[in-house]
Every structure is written in C-alpha cells, then in structure tokens.
Amino acid sequence: MSGRVGDLSPKQAEKLKLFRERISDILTAEHDDHNLLRWLRARSFDLDKAEKMLRNHISFCKEWNIEYIVAEWKAPEVLEKHMIGGLFGEDKEGRPIYYEAYGSVDCKGIIYSSTKDDFVRYKLRICEAIYQRFEEQTKKHGRRIDNLTMILDLDQVGLSHLWMPFLNVYFDVLSKFEANYPETLYQCFVINAPSMVSVGYNLFKPFLSSDTRTKVKFFGGNYRSKLLEVISPDQLPKHYGGTMVDNGDPKCSDKIKYGGKVPKSYYLKELQLASSIHLKKETVASGAKLQIPLEVTVPSSALRWEFHTDKDDIAFGVYRKETTSDGSTRLVEILPSTRFTSHLVPESGLVECAQVGTYVAVFDNSFSWVKSKKVFYAVDIIPPDSTDAASSSKE
C-alpha cells in the first residue's frame, strides 16, 4: 500500500488514528489525513519518529518565523536578481515543476553578497511557495496534489560550483528541506549531467534521504524526449524542448531565474577566509614546495582540496606519479600549477582522477625567494558512486 489516503493497509490506518491522538495538542486545520500521512510516510510509519519530526517542524517554523518570511520579508536584491530557480508549468499529472539551473549561479558572489540567514530565508520562502502551488493545483484539478517534478540543469557546471563555502550553506538548506518538507519530491531529472556527476553527487548524498535518492534520474544532453514523456510540450519551456515561451523568451526567465555573475557592488564584506578549525597547517619555505601524496584505488575518483594562506599568494597544482621505462618516476600534470591569492579568497575544488595510482597535491612557493607561506589545507579522495549516479541513465 502507498500509505496515501484511499490506499492504506489496516495497520497504516490504525497508525494514522494513533498518530492523530498523540499529537492532538498541536493539531490545526491544515493537519488533515493527507498532511499527517506525509509525516508518517517520511518515517516509515514509525509513530515515535513521525511525532518527533512533526513537533520539530513546528518548533522550526516558530524559530524561523515562517509566517513573517511568507507575508512580509523582503529578500536582498542580490538574491532576487542573481539566485536561481523557479516554478513554471505542470507535468502531465498536474504536479508543479520546479527548475534550477545550477550551472548559472555565481557561488562566490552569492556568499559574499548575502548572509547565511538571508540565504536560508530565501530558500524557505521558495518551499512555502511550492506548498502554496500544491493547494492551487489541487483546486485546479479537483484531486490532491502534494508533490512536484524537479528539473536540475547542470549545464556549464564547473569546479567553481563545488566551492565548499557555498556548498556548506546549500547543504544546510538541504538538511532543513529534508527535515521540514518531507514527501515533497515526486521525481527529479538531472539534465546536462557532466562526466563527473557521480563525484559531485557523493557530496550531496549525505543530505538526502534514501527515499529521495531513488527519485533522482541523471541524463546527459539528450534529455528532451525524457522530459516530454512526463511534461506536455505546452508546459515545457522551448529552451528545454517544449513549445512554451514567455514574452518571446524560450527560457521563460521571468518565471525561472538563471542567476548570473554578481557585481562586486553587492558585496557586503571583505573576502573572508575559511575556518581553519578542520584544516591542517604547514609552512612552505621560500623557494620550496609542499607535496601531499594521495592514493586513488578506484578509477574516476576525485581529489578534493580546500586551502587558504595566512599571508601572500601561493601556487597549487595536482599531479599523478608515473613510472617511466627506465624504472624512475615522474609527475604527470593533471591540474596545472596556478598562483592563487588565497590570503584573500579561500580556494576549494576537485579534479577527476581517471586512473588508479598515486596522486600528488603540490603547494608551490618556489617562485618566492624571500617569504615563506603558512598554508591551512585539507585534501582528500572522493570515490565515485557505484550504486546511484554512476549507474543512472546518462544519454
């Protein structure tokens, strides 16, 4: 049984009755059977866990003053103009569609131009707008609609989109979404997925429930026929293979925001250094290099790094050890050594390690014959996901 109204087993129906009794002190008009079953399904009809989840949600709404966010809060202009996402159209079952073009967001610009709390409020307002759309779609179609189809566009995604300060904020939002808006996602199409999607997906997986992970499907550039299987052409922007335009715009960008570069005039603060609490510390002497070897045992893993310097710039690159025909070893360039102003901007990213073997992350201060550099860093290896994204359909 699906655990939805009209499709309950006798045991599930009994659990619903008991759940209503246990939370009678917090029930409101919105807590109909559809709503309560959402919390029960999210916790596999475990009454204790479902009750805890719902009570935590009510506390969360008070803590963040959700009513104020929905009715009165004004988002900073930079978020309104340069964040991504939007609700547009419906799928063939009447579910609203939410789009997010992750490759067009300026991660560093958003972090430097807004506070974390405002970022969270902005995302929570979107969540509430989605639930408002559920009500509208329910009235429109005369049947309960309480989940959505999502299209996540990874076109133009690069290393800059895996910048950890931005991802840390994004992960926090994901955690809040999973804990407070359960059973919202029906299906998610990840389109224009790059070859390293399984590595990037590994970063997000810990913040997604096992049920949510099963709803995510990956596609490369030939995704249009897949979308048209579940979305009518007149409900899909022309940019994504449908026929819909908005004021002549095939991307329908009045409804779907595509971000873009954030002007530095929006920056709220000087570029702040990342926290050093979880980072190792080494001093690279003038004219010297710091080499950090890492073993890759699974092909298509990724080497991830995060670092900043106390003062002045330093160069960073990634290499693979290779044995030559005469038995000696050499370093083969994987990521060219580049000087970074890491005393101003914390740097992070990852690079694919296509082959197994020993890789070396190198902090290079050989260009400086006077100054040593204090480096705060973390480097590690992320294996590809062999069971989820890596095995999903990529066309």
Coordinates of N, CA and C in Angstrom, one line a residue, residues 21-132:
E21 N -4.1 11.0 17.6 CA -4.3 11.1 19.1 C -3.1 11.6 19.8
R22 N -1.9 11.2 19.4 CA -0.7 11.5 20.0 C -0.3 13.0 19.9
I23 N -0.7 13.6 18.8 CA -0.4 15.0 18.5 C -1.6 15.9 18.6
S24 N -2.6 15.5 19.3 CA -3.8 16.3 19.4 C -3.6 17.7 19.9
D25 N -2.6 17.8 20.7 CA -2.3 19.2 21.3 C -1.8 20.2 20.3
I26 N -1.3 19.7 19.2 CA -0.7 20.7 18.2 C -1.5 20.7 16.9
L27 N -2.6 19.9 16.8 CA -3.3 19.8 15.5 C -4.0 21.2 15.2
T28 N -3.9 21.5 13.9 CA -4.6 22.7 13.3 C -5.4 22.2 12.1
A29 N -6.1 23.2 11.5 CA -6.9 22.8 10.4 C -6.1 22.2 9.2
E30 N -4.9 22.6 9.1 CA -4.1 22.1 7.9 C -3.7 20.6 8.1
H31 N -3.9 20.1 9.3 CA -3.5 18.7 9.6 C -4.6 17.7 9.3
D32 N -4.9 17.6 8.0 CA -5.9 16.6 7.5 C -5.1 15.3 7.4
D33 N -5.8 14.3 6.9 CA -5.2 13.0 6.8 C -4.1 13.0 5.8
H34 N -4.2 13.8 4.7 CA -3.2 13.9 3.7 C -1.9 14.4 4.3
N35 N -2.0 15.4 5.1 CA -0.9 16.1 5.7 C -0.2 15.1 6.7
L36 N -1.0 14.5 7.6 CA -0.4 13.7 8.6 C 0.2 12.4 8.0
L37 N -0.3 11.9 6.9 CA 0.3 10.8 6.3 C 1.6 11.1 5.7
R38 N 1.8 12.4 5.3 CA 3.1 12.8 4.8 C 4.2 12.6 5.8
W39 N 4.0 12.9 7.1 CA 4.9 12.8 8.1 C 5.1 11.3 8.5
L40 N 4.1 10.5 8.4 CA 4.2 9.1 8.7 C 5.0 8.4 7.6
R41 N 4.7 8.7 6.4 CA 5.4 8.1 5.3 C 6.9 8.4 5.4
A42 N 7.2 9.6 5.7 CA 8.6 10.1 5.8 C 9.4 9.3 6.8
R43 N 8.7 8.7 7.8 CA 9.4 8.0 8.9 C 8.9 6.5 8.9
S44 N 8.4 6.0 7.7 CA 8.0 4.6 7.5 C 7.0 4.2 8.6
F45 N 6.1 5.1 8.9 CA 5.0 4.8 9.9 C 5.5 4.5 11.3
D46 N 6.7 4.9 11.6 CA 7.2 4.8 13.0 C 6.6 6.0 13.8
L47 N 5.7 5.7 14.7 CA 5.0 6.8 15.4 C 5.9 7.7 16.2
D48 N 6.9 7.2 16.9 CA 7.8 8.0 17.7 C 8.6 8.9 16.8
K49 N 9.1 8.4 15.7 CA 9.9 9.2 14.8 C 9.1 10.3 14.1
A50 N 7.9 9.9 13.6 CA 7.0 10.8 12.9 C 6.5 11.9 13.9
E51 N 6.2 11.6 15.1 CA 5.8 12.6 16.1 C 7.0 13.6 16.3
K52 N 8.2 13.1 16.5 CA 9.3 13.9 16.8 C 9.6 14.8 15.6
M53 N 9.4 14.3 14.4 CA 9.7 15.1 13.2 C 8.7 16.2 13.1
L54 N 7.4 16.0 13.3 CA 6.4 17.0 13.2 C 6.5 18.0 14.3
R55 N 6.8 17.6 15.5 CA 7.0 18.6 16.6 C 8.2 19.4 16.3
N56 N 9.3 18.8 15.8 CA 10.5 19.6 15.5 C 10.2 20.6 14.4
H57 N 9.3 20.2 13.4 CA 9.0 21.1 12.4 C 8.2 22.4 12.9
I58 N 7.3 22.1 13.8 CA 6.5 23.2 14.4 C 7.5 24.2 15.1
S59 N 8.5 23.6 15.9 CA 9.4 24.5 16.5 C 10.3 25.2 15.5
F60 N 10.6 24.6 14.4 CA 11.4 25.2 13.4 C 10.7 26.4 12.8
C61 N 9.4 26.2 12.5 CA 8.6 27.3 11.9 C 8.5 28.5 12.8
K62 N 8.5 28.3 14.1 CA 8.5 29.4 15.1 C 9.8 30.0 15.1
E63 N 10.9 29.2 15.2 CA 12.2 29.7 15.2 C 12.6 30.6 14.1
W64 N 12.2 30.2 12.9 CA 12.5 31.0 11.7 C 11.3 31.9 11.3
N65 N 10.3 32.0 12.1 CA 9.1 32.9 11.8 C 8.7 32.8 10.4
I66 N 8.3 31.6 10.0 CA 7.9 31.3 8.6 C 6.7 32.2 8.1
E67 N 5.8 32.5 9.0 CA 4.7 33.4 8.6 C 5.2 34.8 8.2
Y68 N 6.2 35.3 8.9 CA 6.8 36.6 8.5 C 7.5 36.5 7.2
I69 N 8.3 35.4 7.0 CA 9.0 35.2 5.7 C 8.1 35.2 4.6
V70 N 6.9 34.5 4.7 CA 6.0 34.4 3.6 C 5.3 35.7 3.4
A71 N 4.9 36.4 4.4 CA 4.0 37.6 4.3 C 4.7 38.9 4.1
E72 N 5.8 39.1 4.8 CA 6.4 40.4 4.9 C 7.9 40.5 4.5
W73 N 8.7 39.4 4.7 CA 10.1 39.5 4.5 C 10.4 39.9 3.0
K74 N 11.4 40.8 2.9 CA 11.9 41.2 1.6 C 13.3 40.7 1.4
A75 N 13.5 39.9 0.4 CA 14.8 39.3 0.1 C 15.8 40.4 -0.3
P76 N 17.0 40.3 0.0 CA 18.0 41.2 -0.6 C 18.0 41.2 -2.1
E77 N 18.2 42.4 -2.7 CA 18.1 42.5 -4.1 C 19.0 41.5 -4.8
V78 N 20.2 41.2 -4.3 CA 21.1 40.4 -4.9 C 20.6 39.0 -5.1
L79 N 19.8 38.5 -4.1 CA 19.2 37.2 -4.2 C 18.1 37.2 -5.2
E80 N 17.3 38.2 -5.2 CA 16.2 38.3 -6.2 C 16.7 38.3 -7.6
K81 N 17.8 39.0 -7.8 CA 18.3 39.1 -9.2 C 19.3 38.0 -9.6
H82 N 20.0 37.4 -8.7 CA 21.1 36.6 -9.0 C 21.1 35.2 -8.5
M83 N 20.0 34.8 -7.7 CA 19.8 33.4 -7.4 C 19.1 32.7 -8.5
I84 N 19.0 31.4 -8.4 CA 18.5 30.6 -9.5 C 17.2 29.9 -9.0
G85 N 16.4 29.4 -10.0 CA 15.3 28.6 -9.7 C 13.9 29.3 -10.0
G86 N 12.9 28.5 -10.1 CA 11.6 29.0 -10.3 C 10.5 27.9 -10.6
L87 N 9.3 28.2 -10.2 CA 8.2 27.3 -10.5 C 7.6 27.7 -11.9
F88 N 7.4 26.7 -12.7 CA 6.8 27.0 -14.1 C 6.1 25.8 -14.6
G89 N 4.9 25.9 -14.9 CA 4.1 24.8 -15.6 C 3.8 23.7 -14.7
E90 N 3.3 22.6 -15.3 CA 2.9 21.4 -14.6 C 3.2 20.2 -15.4
D91 N 3.4 19.0 -14.8 CA 3.6 17.8 -15.5 C 2.3 17.2 -15.9
K92 N 2.3 16.1 -16.6 CA 1.0 15.5 -17.1 C 0.1 15.1 -16.0
E93 N 0.6 14.9 -14.8 CA -0.3 14.6 -13.7 C -0.7 15.8 -12.9
G94 N -0.4 17.0 -13.3 CA -0.8 18.2 -12.6 C 0.2 18.7 -11.6
R95 N 1.3 17.9 -11.4 CA 2.3 18.4 -10.4 C 3.0 19.6 -10.9
P96 N 3.2 20.6 -10.0 CA 4.0 21.7 -10.4 C 5.5 21.3 -10.7
I97 N 6.1 22.1 -11.6 CA 7.5 21.8 -12.0 C 8.4 22.9 -11.4
Y98 N 9.5 22.5 -10.8 CA 10.5 23.5 -10.3 C 11.8 23.3 -11.0
Y99 N 12.3 24.4 -11.5 CA 13.5 24.4 -12.3 C 14.7 25.0 -11.5
E100 N 15.9 24.4 -11.6 CA 17.0 25.1 -11.0 C 18.2 24.9 -12.0
A101 N 18.8 26.0 -12.5 CA 19.9 25.9 -13.4 C 21.2 26.2 -12.6
Y102 N 21.7 25.1 -12.0 CA 22.8 25.3 -11.0 C 24.0 25.8 -11.7
G103 N 24.2 25.5 -13.0 CA 25.5 26.0 -13.6 C 25.5 27.5 -13.8
S104 N 24.4 28.2 -13.6 CA 24.4 29.6 -13.9 C 24.5 30.5 -12.6
V105 N 24.7 29.8 -11.4 CA 24.8 30.6 -10.2 C 26.3 31.0 -9.9
D106 N 26.5 32.2 -9.5 CA 27.8 32.7 -9.1 C 28.0 32.4 -7.6
C107 N 28.6 31.2 -7.3 CA 28.6 30.8 -5.9 C 29.3 31.8 -5.0
K108 N 30.5 32.2 -5.4 CA 31.2 33.1 -4.6 C 30.5 34.5 -4.4
G109 N 30.0 34.9 -5.5 CA 29.2 36.2 -5.5 C 28.1 36.2 -4.5
I110 N 27.3 35.1 -4.5 CA 26.2 35.0 -3.6 C 26.7 34.9 -2.2
I111 N 27.7 34.2 -1.9 CA 28.2 34.1 -0.5 C 28.7 35.4 0.0
Y112 N 29.4 36.1 -0.8 CA 30.0 37.4 -0.4 C 29.0 38.5 -0.4
S113 N 27.8 38.3 -1.0 CA 26.8 39.4 -1.1 C 25.6 39.2 -0.2
S114 N 25.5 38.1 0.6 CA 24.4 37.9 1.4 C 24.8 37.1 2.6
T115 N 23.9 37.2 3.7 CA 24.2 36.5 4.9 C 23.6 35.1 4.7
K116 N 24.1 34.2 5.6 CA 23.6 32.8 5.5 C 22.1 32.8 5.9
D117 N 21.7 33.6 6.9 CA 20.3 33.6 7.3 C 19.4 34.1 6.2
D118 N 19.8 35.1 5.4 CA 19.0 35.5 4.3 C 18.9 34.5 3.2
F119 N 20.0 33.8 3.0 CA 20.0 32.7 2.0 C 19.0 31.6 2.4
V120 N 19.0 31.3 3.7 CA 18.1 30.2 4.2 C 16.7 30.7 4.1
R121 N 16.4 32.0 4.5 CA 15.1 32.6 4.4 C 14.6 32.5 2.9
Y122 N 15.5 32.9 2.0 CA 15.1 32.9 0.6 C 14.6 31.5 0.1
K123 N 15.4 30.5 0.5 CA 15.0 29.1 0.2 C 13.8 28.6 0.9
L124 N 13.6 29.0 2.1 CA 12.4 28.7 2.8 C 11.1 29.3 2.2
R125 N 11.3 30.5 1.7 CA 10.2 31.2 1.1 C 9.8 30.4 -0.2
I126 N 10.8 29.9 -0.9 CA 10.5 29.1 -2.1 C 9.8 27.8 -1.7
C127 N 10.2 27.2 -0.6 CA 9.5 25.9 -0.1 C 8.0 26.2 0.2
E128 N 7.8 27.4 0.8 CA 6.4 27.7 1.1 C 5.6 28.0 -0.1
A129 N 6.3 28.6 -1.1 CA 5.6 28.9 -2.4 C 5.2 27.6 -3.1
I130 N 6.1 26.6 -3.0 CA 5.8 25.3 -3.6 C 4.5 24.7 -2.9
Y131 N 4.4 24.8 -1.6 CA 3.2 24.3 -0.9 C 2.0 25.1 -1.3
Q132 N 2.1 26.4 -1.5 CA 1.0 27.2 -2.0 C 0.6 26.7 -3.4

